[in-house]
Coordinates of C-alpha atoms in Angstrom, one line a residue:
Q131 CA 16.1 -83.3 -13.1
K132 CA 19.1 -81.9 -15.0
L133 CA 18.5 -78.5 -13.5
R134 CA 18.4 -80.0 -10.0
E135 CA 21.6 -81.9 -10.6
K136 CA 23.3 -78.7 -11.8
Q137 CA 22.1 -76.8 -8.8
Q138 CA 23.3 -79.5 -6.5
L139 CA 26.7 -79.4 -8.2
E140 CA 26.8 -75.7 -7.7
E141 CA 25.8 -76.0 -4.0
D142 CA 28.6 -78.6 -3.5
L143 CA 31.1 -76.3 -5.1
K144 CA 30.0 -73.4 -3.0
G145 CA 30.2 -75.6 0.2
Y146 CA 33.7 -76.7 -0.8
L147 CA 34.8 -73.0 -1.3
D148 CA 33.2 -72.1 2.0
W149 CA 35.1 -74.9 3.7
I150 CA 38.3 -73.5 2.2
M151 CA 37.5 -70.0 3.4
Q152 CA 36.8 -71.3 6.9
A153 CA 40.1 -73.1 6.9
E154 CA 41.9 -69.9 5.9
D155 CA 40.2 -68.1 8.7
I156 CA 41.9 -70.3 11.3
D157 CA 44.5 -68.0 13.0
P158 CA 47.4 -70.1 14.2
E159 CA 48.2 -67.8 17.1
N160 CA 49.4 -70.5 19.4
E161 CA 51.8 -71.8 16.9
D162 CA 53.2 -68.3 16.3
E163 CA 53.4 -67.2 19.9
T164 CA 54.6 -70.4 21.6
G165 CA 57.6 -72.6 21.0
G166 CA 57.8 -76.4 20.9
D167 CA 57.8 -76.7 24.7
G168 CA 54.7 -74.5 25.1
K169 CA 56.5 -71.5 26.5
P170 CA 56.0 -68.1 24.9
R171 CA 58.9 -66.5 23.1
S172 CA 59.3 -62.9 22.2
R173 CA 61.9 -63.0 19.4
I174 CA 63.2 -65.3 16.7
T175 CA 66.3 -67.4 17.4
L176 CA 69.3 -68.2 15.2
A177 CA 68.2 -71.8 15.1
D178 CA 64.9 -70.7 13.5
L179 CA 66.7 -68.7 10.9
T180 CA 69.0 -71.6 10.0
D181 CA 66.0 -73.9 9.8
K182 CA 63.6 -71.6 7.9
K183 CA 66.2 -69.9 5.7
K184 CA 68.5 -72.8 5.1
G185 CA 69.6 -71.6 1.7
R186 CA 70.5 -68.1 3.0
F187 CA 72.6 -69.2 6.0
A188 CA 74.0 -72.4 4.6
W189 CA 77.5 -70.9 4.4
F190 CA 77.3 -70.3 8.2
S191 CA 76.8 -73.9 9.1
H192 CA 79.3 -75.0 6.5
S193 CA 82.1 -72.7 7.8
N194 CA 81.5 -73.9 11.4
E195 CA 81.9 -77.5 10.4
T196 CA 84.8 -77.4 7.9
H197 CA 87.0 -74.4 8.4
A198 CA 88.8 -75.4 11.5
S199 CA 91.9 -73.2 10.8
I200 CA 90.1 -69.9 11.6
P201 CA 90.4 -69.0 15.2
A202 CA 87.3 -69.6 17.3
S203 CA 87.2 -66.1 18.9
D204 CA 87.5 -64.2 15.6
A205 CA 84.9 -66.4 13.8
D206 CA 82.4 -66.0 16.6
S207 CA 82.8 -62.2 16.7
V208 CA 82.4 -61.9 12.9
N209 CA 79.5 -64.2 12.7
T210 CA 77.7 -62.7 15.6
E211 CA 77.9 -59.2 14.2
N212 CA 76.8 -60.2 10.7
T213 CA 73.9 -62.4 11.8
G214 CA 72.8 -60.0 14.5
H215 CA 71.9 -57.2 12.0
E216 CA 70.3 -59.6 9.5
A217 CA 68.4 -61.4 12.3
E218 CA 66.9 -58.1 13.6
S219 CA 65.9 -56.9 10.1
L220 CA 64.5 -60.3 9.2
C221 CA 62.7 -60.5 12.5
C222 CA 61.0 -57.1 11.9
C223 CA 59.9 -58.2 8.4
V224 CA 58.5 -61.5 9.7
R225 CA 56.7 -59.7 12.5
L226 CA 55.2 -57.1 10.1
A227 CA 54.2 -59.8 7.6
R228 CA 52.6 -61.8 10.4
R229 CA 50.6 -58.8 11.7
W230 CA 49.5 -58.0 8.1
R231 CA 48.3 -61.6 7.6
R232 CA 46.4 -61.6 10.8
W233 CA 44.8 -58.2 10.1
N234 CA 43.9 -59.2 6.6
R235 CA 42.4 -62.5 7.8
F236 CA 40.4 -60.7 10.5
C237 CA 39.1 -58.1 8.0
R238 CA 38.1 -60.7 5.4
R239 CA 36.3 -62.7 8.1
K240 CA 34.4 -59.7 9.3
T241 CA 33.6 -58.5 5.8
R242 CA 32.4 -61.9 4.8
L243 CA 30.0 -62.0 7.8
T244 CA 28.8 -58.5 6.8
V245 CA 28.2 -59.5 3.1
K246 CA 26.2 -62.6 4.2
S247 CA 24.1 -60.7 6.8
T248 CA 20.5 -59.8 6.4
G249 CA 21.1 -56.1 6.8
F250 CA 23.5 -56.1 3.8
Y251 CA 20.8 -58.0 1.8
W252 CA 18.2 -55.3 2.5
V253 CA 20.6 -52.5 1.8
V254 CA 21.3 -53.9 -1.7
I255 CA 17.5 -54.4 -2.3
I256 CA 16.8 -50.8 -1.3
L257 CA 19.6 -49.5 -3.6
V258 CA 18.2 -51.5 -6.5
F259 CA 14.8 -50.0 -6.1
L260 CA 16.2 -46.5 -5.7
N261 CA 18.1 -47.1 -8.9
T262 CA 14.8 -48.2 -10.6
L263 CA 13.0 -45.1 -9.3
T264 CA 15.8 -42.9 -10.6
I265 CA 15.6 -44.3 -14.1
A266 CA 11.8 -44.3 -14.1
S267 CA 11.7 -40.6 -13.2
E268 CA 13.3 -39.6 -16.5
H269 CA 10.8 -38.1 -19.0
Y270 CA 10.7 -35.8 -21.9
N271 CA 11.1 -32.1 -21.4
Q272 CA 12.0 -32.5 -17.7
P273 CA 13.4 -29.6 -15.7
D274 CA 17.1 -29.0 -15.3
W275 CA 17.1 -29.6 -11.6
L276 CA 15.7 -33.0 -12.0
T277 CA 18.3 -33.9 -14.5
Q278 CA 21.1 -32.8 -12.1
V279 CA 19.5 -34.8 -9.3
Q280 CA 19.3 -37.9 -11.5
D281 CA 22.9 -37.5 -12.6
I282 CA 24.1 -37.2 -9.0
A283 CA 21.9 -40.1 -7.8
N284 CA 23.2 -42.2 -10.7
K285 CA 26.8 -41.6 -9.7
V286 CA 26.2 -42.2 -6.0
L287 CA 24.3 -45.5 -6.7
L288 CA 27.1 -46.5 -9.2
A289 CA 29.7 -45.9 -6.5
M290 CA 27.7 -47.9 -4.0
F291 CA 27.3 -50.8 -6.4
T292 CA 31.0 -50.6 -7.1
V293 CA 31.8 -50.7 -3.4
E294 CA 29.4 -53.7 -3.0
M295 CA 31.2 -55.6 -5.9
L296 CA 34.7 -54.8 -4.5
T297 CA 33.6 -55.8 -1.0
K298 CA 32.4 -59.2 -2.3
M299 CA 35.5 -59.7 -4.3
Y300 CA 37.7 -59.0 -1.3
S301 CA 35.7 -61.1 1.2
L302 CA 35.0 -64.1 -1.1
G303 CA 38.0 -64.0 -3.3
L304 CA 38.0 -63.6 -7.1
Q305 CA 37.6 -67.4 -7.8
A306 CA 34.7 -67.8 -5.5
Y307 CA 33.1 -64.5 -6.6
F308 CA 33.1 -65.4 -10.3
V309 CA 31.7 -68.9 -9.7
S310 CA 28.2 -67.4 -9.5
L311 CA 26.5 -66.4 -12.7
F312 CA 24.7 -63.5 -11.0
N313 CA 28.0 -62.1 -9.8
R314 CA 29.4 -62.1 -13.3
F315 CA 26.2 -60.3 -14.5
D316 CA 26.6 -57.8 -11.6
C317 CA 30.2 -57.2 -12.6
F318 CA 29.3 -56.6 -16.2
V319 CA 26.6 -54.1 -15.2
V320 CA 28.9 -52.2 -12.9
F321 CA 31.7 -52.0 -15.4
G322 CA 29.2 -50.9 -18.0
G323 CA 28.1 -48.1 -15.8
I324 CA 31.6 -47.0 -15.0
I325 CA 32.6 -46.9 -18.7
E326 CA 29.4 -44.9 -19.4
T327 CA 30.2 -42.4 -16.7
I328 CA 33.8 -42.0 -17.9
L329 CA 32.6 -41.4 -21.5
V330 CA 30.0 -38.8 -20.4
E331 CA 32.5 -36.9 -18.2
F332 CA 35.1 -36.7 -21.1
G333 CA 32.4 -35.6 -23.6
V334 CA 32.5 -38.6 -25.8
M335 CA 28.8 -39.4 -25.2
S336 CA 26.0 -37.0 -24.3
P337 CA 24.4 -37.6 -20.9
L338 CA 20.9 -38.1 -22.3
G339 CA 21.9 -40.0 -25.4
I340 CA 20.5 -43.4 -26.1
S341 CA 23.4 -45.8 -26.0
V342 CA 24.0 -49.5 -25.3
L343 CA 26.1 -48.6 -22.2
R344 CA 23.3 -46.4 -20.8
C345 CA 20.8 -49.1 -21.3
V346 CA 23.0 -51.5 -19.3
R347 CA 21.9 -49.6 -16.2
L348 CA 18.4 -51.0 -16.7
L349 CA 19.8 -54.4 -16.0
R350 CA 20.5 -53.5 -12.4
I351 CA 16.9 -54.3 -11.6
F352 CA 17.7 -58.0 -12.2
K353 CA 20.0 -57.9 -9.2
V354 CA 16.9 -58.6 -7.1
T355 CA 16.7 -62.1 -8.5
K356 CA 19.9 -63.1 -6.7
Y357 CA 18.3 -62.4 -3.4
W358 CA 14.9 -63.9 -4.2
A359 CA 15.2 -67.7 -4.2
A360 CA 11.9 -68.4 -6.0
L361 CA 12.7 -65.9 -8.7
S362 CA 16.3 -67.1 -9.0
N363 CA 15.1 -70.7 -9.6
L364 CA 12.6 -69.4 -12.2
V365 CA 15.4 -67.6 -14.1
A366 CA 17.7 -70.6 -13.8
S367 CA 15.0 -72.9 -15.2
L368 CA 14.3 -70.5 -18.1
L369 CA 18.0 -70.2 -18.9
N370 CA 18.3 -74.0 -18.7
S371 CA 15.6 -74.3 -21.4
M372 CA 17.2 -71.8 -23.8
R373 CA 18.4 -74.7 -26.0
S374 CA 14.9 -75.9 -26.7
I375 CA 13.7 -72.4 -27.1
A376 CA 16.5 -71.6 -29.6
S377 CA 15.6 -74.7 -31.6
L378 CA 12.0 -73.7 -31.6
L379 CA 12.9 -70.2 -32.7
L380 CA 14.9 -71.6 -35.6
L381 CA 12.0 -73.8 -36.7
L382 CA 9.6 -70.9 -36.5
F383 CA 12.0 -68.7 -38.5
L384 CA 12.3 -71.4 -41.2
F385 CA 8.5 -71.8 -41.2
I386 CA 8.1 -68.0 -41.7
I387 CA 10.6 -67.9 -44.6
I388 CA 9.0 -70.9 -46.4
F389 CA 5.5 -69.4 -46.2
S390 CA 6.8 -65.9 -47.2
L391 CA 8.4 -67.3 -50.3
L392 CA 5.2 -69.3 -51.1
G393 CA 3.1 -66.2 -50.6
M394 CA 5.3 -64.2 -53.0
Q395 CA 4.8 -66.9 -55.6
L396 CA 1.0 -67.0 -55.1
F397 CA 0.1 -63.4 -54.4
G398 CA 3.0 -61.3 -55.6
G399 CA 1.6 -58.2 -57.4
K400 CA -2.0 -59.5 -57.2
F401 CA -3.3 -57.4 -54.3
N402 CA -3.9 -54.4 -56.6
F403 CA -7.4 -55.3 -57.6
D404 CA -8.8 -52.3 -55.8
E405 CA -7.1 -49.2 -57.2
T406 CA -8.9 -46.8 -54.8
Q407 CA -7.3 -48.4 -51.7
T408 CA -3.6 -49.2 -51.0
K409 CA -3.1 -52.5 -49.3
R410 CA -0.6 -52.5 -46.5
S411 CA -0.3 -56.2 -46.1
T412 CA 1.0 -57.6 -49.4
F413 CA 3.4 -60.2 -50.8
D414 CA 5.0 -57.9 -53.3
N415 CA 8.6 -58.3 -51.9
F416 CA 10.3 -60.5 -49.4
P417 CA 10.5 -58.0 -46.4
Q418 CA 6.8 -57.1 -46.9
S419 CA 6.0 -60.8 -47.2
L420 CA 7.8 -61.6 -44.0
L421 CA 5.8 -58.9 -42.2
T422 CA 2.5 -60.1 -43.6
V423 CA 3.3 -63.7 -42.5
F424 CA 4.2 -62.5 -39.1
Q425 CA 1.0 -60.5 -38.9
I426 CA -1.0 -63.7 -39.7
L427 CA 0.9 -65.7 -37.1
T428 CA 0.0 -63.1 -34.4
G429 CA -3.6 -63.3 -35.4
E430 CA -3.9 -59.5 -36.0
D431 CA -6.5 -59.0 -38.7
W432 CA -5.3 -62.1 -40.5
N433 CA -8.8 -62.8 -42.0
A434 CA -8.7 -59.5 -43.9
V435 CA -5.5 -60.6 -45.6
M436 CA -7.2 -63.9 -46.4
Y437 CA -10.2 -62.1 -48.0
D438 CA -7.8 -60.0 -50.1
G439 CA -6.1 -63.2 -51.3
I440 CA -9.5 -64.7 -52.2
M441 CA -10.5 -61.5 -54.1
A442 CA -7.1 -61.5 -55.9
Y443 CA -8.1 -64.8 -57.6
G444 CA -11.6 -63.7 -58.6
G445 CA -13.6 -63.9 -55.4
P446 CA -15.5 -66.6 -53.6
S447 CA -17.6 -67.5 -56.6
S448 CA -14.7 -68.8 -58.6
T449 CA -11.5 -70.7 -57.7
G450 CA -10.5 -68.0 -55.2
M451 CA -11.9 -70.0 -52.3
L452 CA -9.1 -72.5 -52.8
V453 CA -6.4 -70.0 -51.7
C454 CA -7.9 -69.9 -48.2
I455 CA -6.2 -73.2 -47.6
Y456 CA -2.8 -71.4 -47.6
F457 CA -4.0 -69.0 -44.9
I458 CA -5.7 -71.7 -42.8
I459 CA -2.6 -73.9 -42.8
L460 CA -0.4 -70.9 -42.0
F461 CA -2.6 -69.8 -39.1
I462 CA -3.2 -73.2 -37.6
C463 CA 0.4 -74.5 -37.9
G464 CA 2.0 -71.2 -37.0
N465 CA -0.2 -69.6 -34.5
C466 CA -2.0 -72.6 -32.9
I467 CA 1.0 -74.9 -32.8
L468 CA 4.4 -73.3 -33.1
V469 CA 3.7 -70.0 -31.2
N470 CA 1.8 -71.7 -28.4
V471 CA 4.7 -74.1 -27.9
F472 CA 6.5 -71.1 -26.2
L473 CA 3.7 -71.0 -23.7
A474 CA 4.0 -74.7 -23.1
I475 CA 7.7 -74.4 -22.5
A476 CA 7.1 -71.5 -20.1
V477 CA 4.5 -73.4 -18.2
D478 CA 6.8 -76.4 -18.0
N479 CA 9.6 -74.2 -16.7
L480 CA 7.3 -72.8 -14.1
A481 CA 6.6 -76.3 -12.9
D482 CA 10.3 -77.0 -12.9
A483 CA 11.0 -73.9 -10.8
E484 CA 8.2 -74.8 -8.4
S485 CA 9.5 -78.4 -8.0
L486 CA 12.9 -76.9 -7.4
N487 CA 11.6 -74.7 -4.6
T488 CA 9.8 -77.6 -3.1
A489 CA 12.9 -79.8 -3.2
Q490 CA 14.9 -77.0 -1.5
K491 CA 12.4 -76.7 1.2
E492 CA 12.4 -80.5 1.8
D493 CA 16.2 -80.5 1.9
E494 CA 16.2 -77.7 4.5
E495 CA 13.6 -79.5 6.6
E496 CA 15.6 -82.7 6.4
K497 CA 18.8 -80.9 7.5
E498 CA 17.0 -79.3 10.4
K499 CA 15.6 -82.6 11.5
K500 CA 19.1 -84.2 11.4
K501 CA 20.6 -81.3 13.2
S502 CA 18.0 -81.4 16.0
A503 CA 18.3 -85.2 16.2
R504 CA 22.1 -84.9 16.7
I505 CA 21.6 -82.2 19.3
I506 CA 19.1 -84.3 21.3
L507 CA 21.4 -87.3 21.0
Y508 CA 24.5 -85.6 22.2
T509 CA 22.8 -83.7 25.0
H510 CA 21.8 -87.1 26.5
I511 CA 25.2 -88.8 26.7
P512 CA 25.0 -92.0 28.8
D513 CA 27.3 -92.6 31.8
D514 CA 29.5 -95.0 29.8
G515 CA 30.9 -92.0 27.9
P516 CA 31.0 -90.8 24.3
D517 CA 31.8 -94.3 23.0
E518 CA 28.5 -95.6 24.2
A519 CA 26.8 -92.5 22.7
A520 CA 28.4 -93.3 19.3
E521 CA 27.2 -96.8 19.5
E522 CA 23.7 -95.6 20.3
E523 CA 23.9 -93.2 17.3
E524 CA 24.9 -96.1 15.1
E525 CA 22.0 -98.1 16.4
H526 CA 19.6 -95.2 15.7
L527 CA 21.0 -94.8 12.2
G528 CA 20.7 -98.5 11.6
E529 CA 17.1 -98.5 12.7
G530 CA 16.4 -95.5 10.4
E531 CA 18.0 -97.3 7.5
E532 CA 15.9 -100.4 8.2
E533 CA 12.7 -98.3 8.3
E534 CA 13.7 -96.7 5.0
E535 CA 14.3 -100.1 3.4
E536 CA 10.9 -101.3 4.7
E537 CA 9.2 -98.2 3.2
E538 CA 10.9 -98.7 -0.1
E539 CA 9.7 -102.3 -0.2
E540 CA 6.2 -101.1 0.6
D541 CA 6.5 -98.5 -2.2
E542 CA 7.5 -101.2 -4.7
E543 CA 4.4 -103.2 -3.8
E544 CA 2.2 -100.2 -4.4
P545 CA 1.1 -99.2 -8.0
D546 CA 3.1 -96.8 -10.0
M547 CA 2.0 -93.4 -8.8
P548 CA 3.6 -90.0 -9.1
S549 CA 6.4 -89.4 -6.6
G550 CA 8.7 -86.5 -5.8
P551 CA 8.0 -82.8 -5.3
R552 CA 6.6 -82.4 -8.8
P553 CA 3.6 -84.6 -9.8
R554 CA 3.9 -86.6 -13.0
R555 CA 2.1 -85.5 -16.1
L556 CA -1.3 -87.0 -16.9
S557 CA 0.1 -88.3 -20.1
D558 CA 2.8 -90.2 -18.2
L559 CA 0.3 -92.1 -16.1
N560 CA -1.2 -95.4 -17.2
L561 CA -4.9 -94.5 -17.1
K562 CA -6.8 -97.8 -17.4
E563 CA -10.5 -97.5 -18.0
K564 CA -12.6 -99.5 -15.6
V565 CA -16.0 -100.9 -16.5
V566 CA -18.6 -99.3 -14.2
P567 CA -20.7 -102.1 -12.7
I568 CA -24.4 -102.1 -12.8
P569 CA -25.6 -99.9 -9.9
E570 CA -28.0 -101.2 -7.2
G571 CA -31.7 -100.4 -7.8
S572 CA -34.1 -100.9 -10.5
A573 CA -34.1 -99.1 -13.9
F574 CA -37.5 -97.5 -14.7
F575 CA -38.9 -99.5 -11.7
I576 CA -38.9 -102.6 -13.9
F577 CA -35.4 -104.0 -14.5
S578 CA -33.5 -105.2 -11.5
S579 CA -29.7 -105.3 -11.2
T580 CA -29.8 -109.0 -12.2
N581 CA -32.3 -108.7 -15.0
P582 CA -31.1 -110.4 -18.2
V583 CA -32.2 -107.5 -20.4
R584 CA -30.3 -105.0 -18.2
V585 CA -27.2 -107.2 -18.1
C586 CA -27.3 -107.5 -21.9
C587 CA -27.6 -103.8 -22.3
H588 CA -24.7 -103.3 -20.0
R589 CA -22.5 -105.6 -22.0
L590 CA -23.5 -104.0 -25.3
I591 CA -22.7 -100.4 -24.3
H592 CA -19.3 -101.4 -23.0
H593 CA -18.3 -103.4 -26.1
H594 CA -15.5 -101.8 -28.0
I595 CA -17.3 -102.2 -31.4
F596 CA -20.4 -100.3 -30.0
T597 CA -18.2 -97.5 -28.6
N598 CA -16.3 -97.1 -31.9
L599 CA -19.5 -97.2 -33.9
I600 CA -21.1 -94.4 -31.8
L601 CA -17.9 -92.3 -32.1
A602 CA -17.9 -92.7 -35.9
M603 CA -21.6 -91.6 -35.9
I604 CA -20.7 -88.5 -34.0
M605 CA -18.0 -87.7 -36.5
L606 CA -20.3 -88.2 -39.4
S607 CA -23.0 -86.1 -37.9
S608 CA -20.6 -83.3 -37.3
V609 CA -19.5 -83.5 -41.0
S610 CA -23.1 -83.4 -42.1
L611 CA -23.7 -80.3 -40.0
A612 CA -20.7 -78.6 -41.7
A613 CA -21.9 -79.6 -45.1
E614 CA -25.3 -77.8 -44.8
D615 CA -26.1 -74.8 -46.9
P616 CA -26.9 -71.9 -44.5
I617 CA -28.4 -69.7 -47.2
R618 CA -30.8 -72.0 -49.0
N619 CA -32.5 -74.0 -46.3
H620 CA -34.6 -76.1 -48.7
S621 CA -31.9 -77.0 -51.2
F622 CA -31.5 -80.6 -52.4
R623 CA -28.3 -81.0 -50.4
N624 CA -30.0 -79.9 -47.2
N625 CA -32.9 -82.3 -47.8
I626 CA -30.5 -85.2 -48.2
L627 CA -28.6 -84.2 -45.1
G628 CA -31.9 -83.9 -43.2
Y629 CA -32.6 -87.6 -43.8
F630 CA -29.1 -88.4 -42.4
D631 CA -29.9 -86.2 -39.5
Y632 CA -33.0 -88.4 -38.7
A633 CA -30.9 -91.5 -38.8
F634 CA -28.2 -90.1 -36.6
T635 CA -30.7 -88.8 -34.0
A636 CA -32.4 -92.2 -34.0
I637 CA -29.1 -94.0 -33.3
F638 CA -28.2 -91.5 -30.5
T639 CA -31.6 -91.9 -29.0
V640 CA -31.2 -95.7 -28.9
E641 CA -27.8 -95.3 -27.3
I642 CA -29.2 -93.1 -24.5
L643 CA -32.1 -95.6 -23.9
L644 CA -29.6 -98.5 -23.6
K645 CA -27.5 -96.5 -21.1
M646 CA -30.6 -95.5 -19.1
T647 CA -31.7 -99.2 -19.0
S648 CA -28.2 -100.2 -17.9
Y649 CA -27.6 -97.5 -15.2
G650 CA -31.1 -96.2 -14.5
A651 CA -32.4 -92.7 -15.1
F652 CA -31.6 -90.5 -12.1
L653 CA -33.1 -91.7 -8.8
H654 CA -30.3 -93.9 -7.4
K655 CA -26.5 -93.4 -7.1
G656 CA -24.5 -94.0 -10.3
S657 CA -27.5 -93.4 -12.6
F658 CA -27.2 -92.0 -16.1
C659 CA -28.3 -88.4 -15.3
R660 CA -25.9 -88.0 -12.4
N661 CA -22.9 -87.7 -14.8
Y662 CA -22.3 -84.3 -16.4
F663 CA -21.0 -85.8 -19.7
N664 CA -24.2 -87.9 -19.9
L665 CA -26.3 -84.8 -19.4
L666 CA -24.5 -83.2 -22.3
D667 CA -25.4 -86.2 -24.5
L668 CA -29.0 -86.0 -23.3
L669 CA -29.1 -82.3 -24.1
V670 CA -27.9 -82.7 -27.6
V671 CA -30.2 -85.6 -28.5
G672 CA -33.1 -83.9 -26.7
V673 CA -32.6 -80.7 -28.8
S674 CA -32.7 -82.7 -32.0
L675 CA -35.9 -84.5 -31.0
V676 CA -37.6 -81.3 -30.0
S677 CA -36.6 -79.6 -33.2
F678 CA -38.1 -82.4 -35.2
G679 CA -41.3 -82.3 -33.1
I680 CA -42.0 -78.5 -33.5
Q681 CA -40.7 -78.2 -37.0
S682 CA -43.9 -76.8 -38.5
S683 CA -45.2 -74.6 -35.7
A684 CA -42.5 -72.2 -34.7
I685 CA -39.8 -71.5 -37.3
S686 CA -37.7 -69.2 -35.1
V687 CA -37.6 -71.6 -32.2
V688 CA -36.6 -74.4 -34.6
K689 CA -33.7 -72.3 -35.8
I690 CA -32.4 -71.7 -32.3
L691 CA -32.7 -75.4 -31.4
R692 CA -31.0 -76.4 -34.6
V693 CA -28.1 -74.1 -33.8
L694 CA -27.6 -76.1 -30.6
R695 CA -26.9 -79.1 -32.8
V696 CA -23.3 -77.8 -33.2
L697 CA -22.7 -79.2 -29.7
R698 CA -22.7 -82.7 -31.2
P699 CA -18.8 -82.8 -31.6
L700 CA -18.6 -82.3 -27.8
R701 CA -20.2 -85.7 -27.4
A702 CA -16.9 -87.2 -28.5
I703 CA -15.4 -86.0 -25.2
N704 CA -17.3 -88.7 -23.3
R705 CA -16.0 -91.4 -25.7
A706 CA -12.3 -90.3 -26.1
K707 CA -10.8 -90.8 -22.6
G708 CA -7.8 -88.6 -23.4
L709 CA -10.1 -85.6 -24.1
K710 CA -12.1 -86.4 -21.0
V711 CA -9.0 -86.3 -18.8
K712 CA -8.0 -82.9 -20.4
C713 CA -11.4 -81.5 -19.7
R714 CA -11.3 -82.6 -16.1

């Protein structure tokens, strides 16, 4: 919204400046070439001089009025000779100045039309891509003729970009030119190229040397964003979010510093347990600690650093397993939260840019509709004259306003739904869970839709206590799966967890039977098996039941089926509506 308001303000300012330019383009030829009575005049008169240059010829009027002692004939001859030469010289200056202003105004108007034309647009785009190809053709150990061609092409392109900049400054004016951020950027790039060329010609800098001024030429590629509306809106939205990105960068930097210092305290000088191999990722000093923490955040072989940390404290058989908490917290909080926030900001900016493009298209369509409506209205002027047309226009506008008010009243009566070019986020919508009624048809060919047992099962499965209890059972079953010993299958802990597994499977089986009784199995519409999330529940419970049934006959099949029990946490998706919305 703020970006849209900012862009609207820039458009209003641009329109105001365009209006001023159009006012300056008006050539008052009739006022210059005709007198007050409408007749053309070829030269300036004495009355014009005394009116326009009152201060310069004030003594002339004063002498005529007050000095009556001077003879009239002498005074007239002296004044006529003096004013005649000055009038002729002043008339020439005024005529030249007027011609210069007309010519300048005419040139600025034609230049402005040229700058805003489609041909000029494509010429600039072609020059930008030629500049890109020239820079991309540079490579190591290139021949001398290619270096000379690149040097000449760079100077020619720089001259063309300079001419483009000066042409825009002349046609738009300095104030209007520097209003645009892209024009300021273009001016910076052009002046950087000019300074680089001057330094190279005077031998201050080598032609192929790596310098900041030479790298500025690479920024010319971004000139294409000015002529590409969608890309320009994307860049504007990214620049508008720099404040939030800078805050996130600061938070990430503090996070890296804190964990680097903590890593120095925990693992400083302790990664030397293997003398035959030198560890590259260590916490021996602060710079190395920063690099190691950054490596973990990027996910590049971070588990190897964690294994080294565990071995530094005696290995997994002792208290060394406790240090993995440091690496897990660092990886989850840094990589999975902070680093991915950049992606979230980028996606949000893409949505902002898309909504901005949609809003611009809607504004253009609305302007075209208004323009066509006015053309149609004024082409059918009634016999009563333009006054009657104005009254009809007011009536049409009044009817349009009444229709808009009626639409607004209808919108107020409707539920709160997303409006505008950009849809509202799912988290902003009030998603109310509706209880699915009992579908028509009998369940298991026994229970009708009005059967008391079926109605009781329907009420039970939709009770909040039953739902929360099943969700708690899912969490506990997931914890029991994580607590199993994968190496010793028949250990005491696995035996105890096996009994809990029987209990969880029985509870989940009862839940599925209650739901099938309430909704039916799969024959009619709205039945249990016609929902993908319900099929996931049925798969998980069915795998557990089958693994219990064939436990003694096929050990390998049992292992495969028991591995599928890890899908149990996914059953929480069907209970947590927020997760269910995200999965959809």
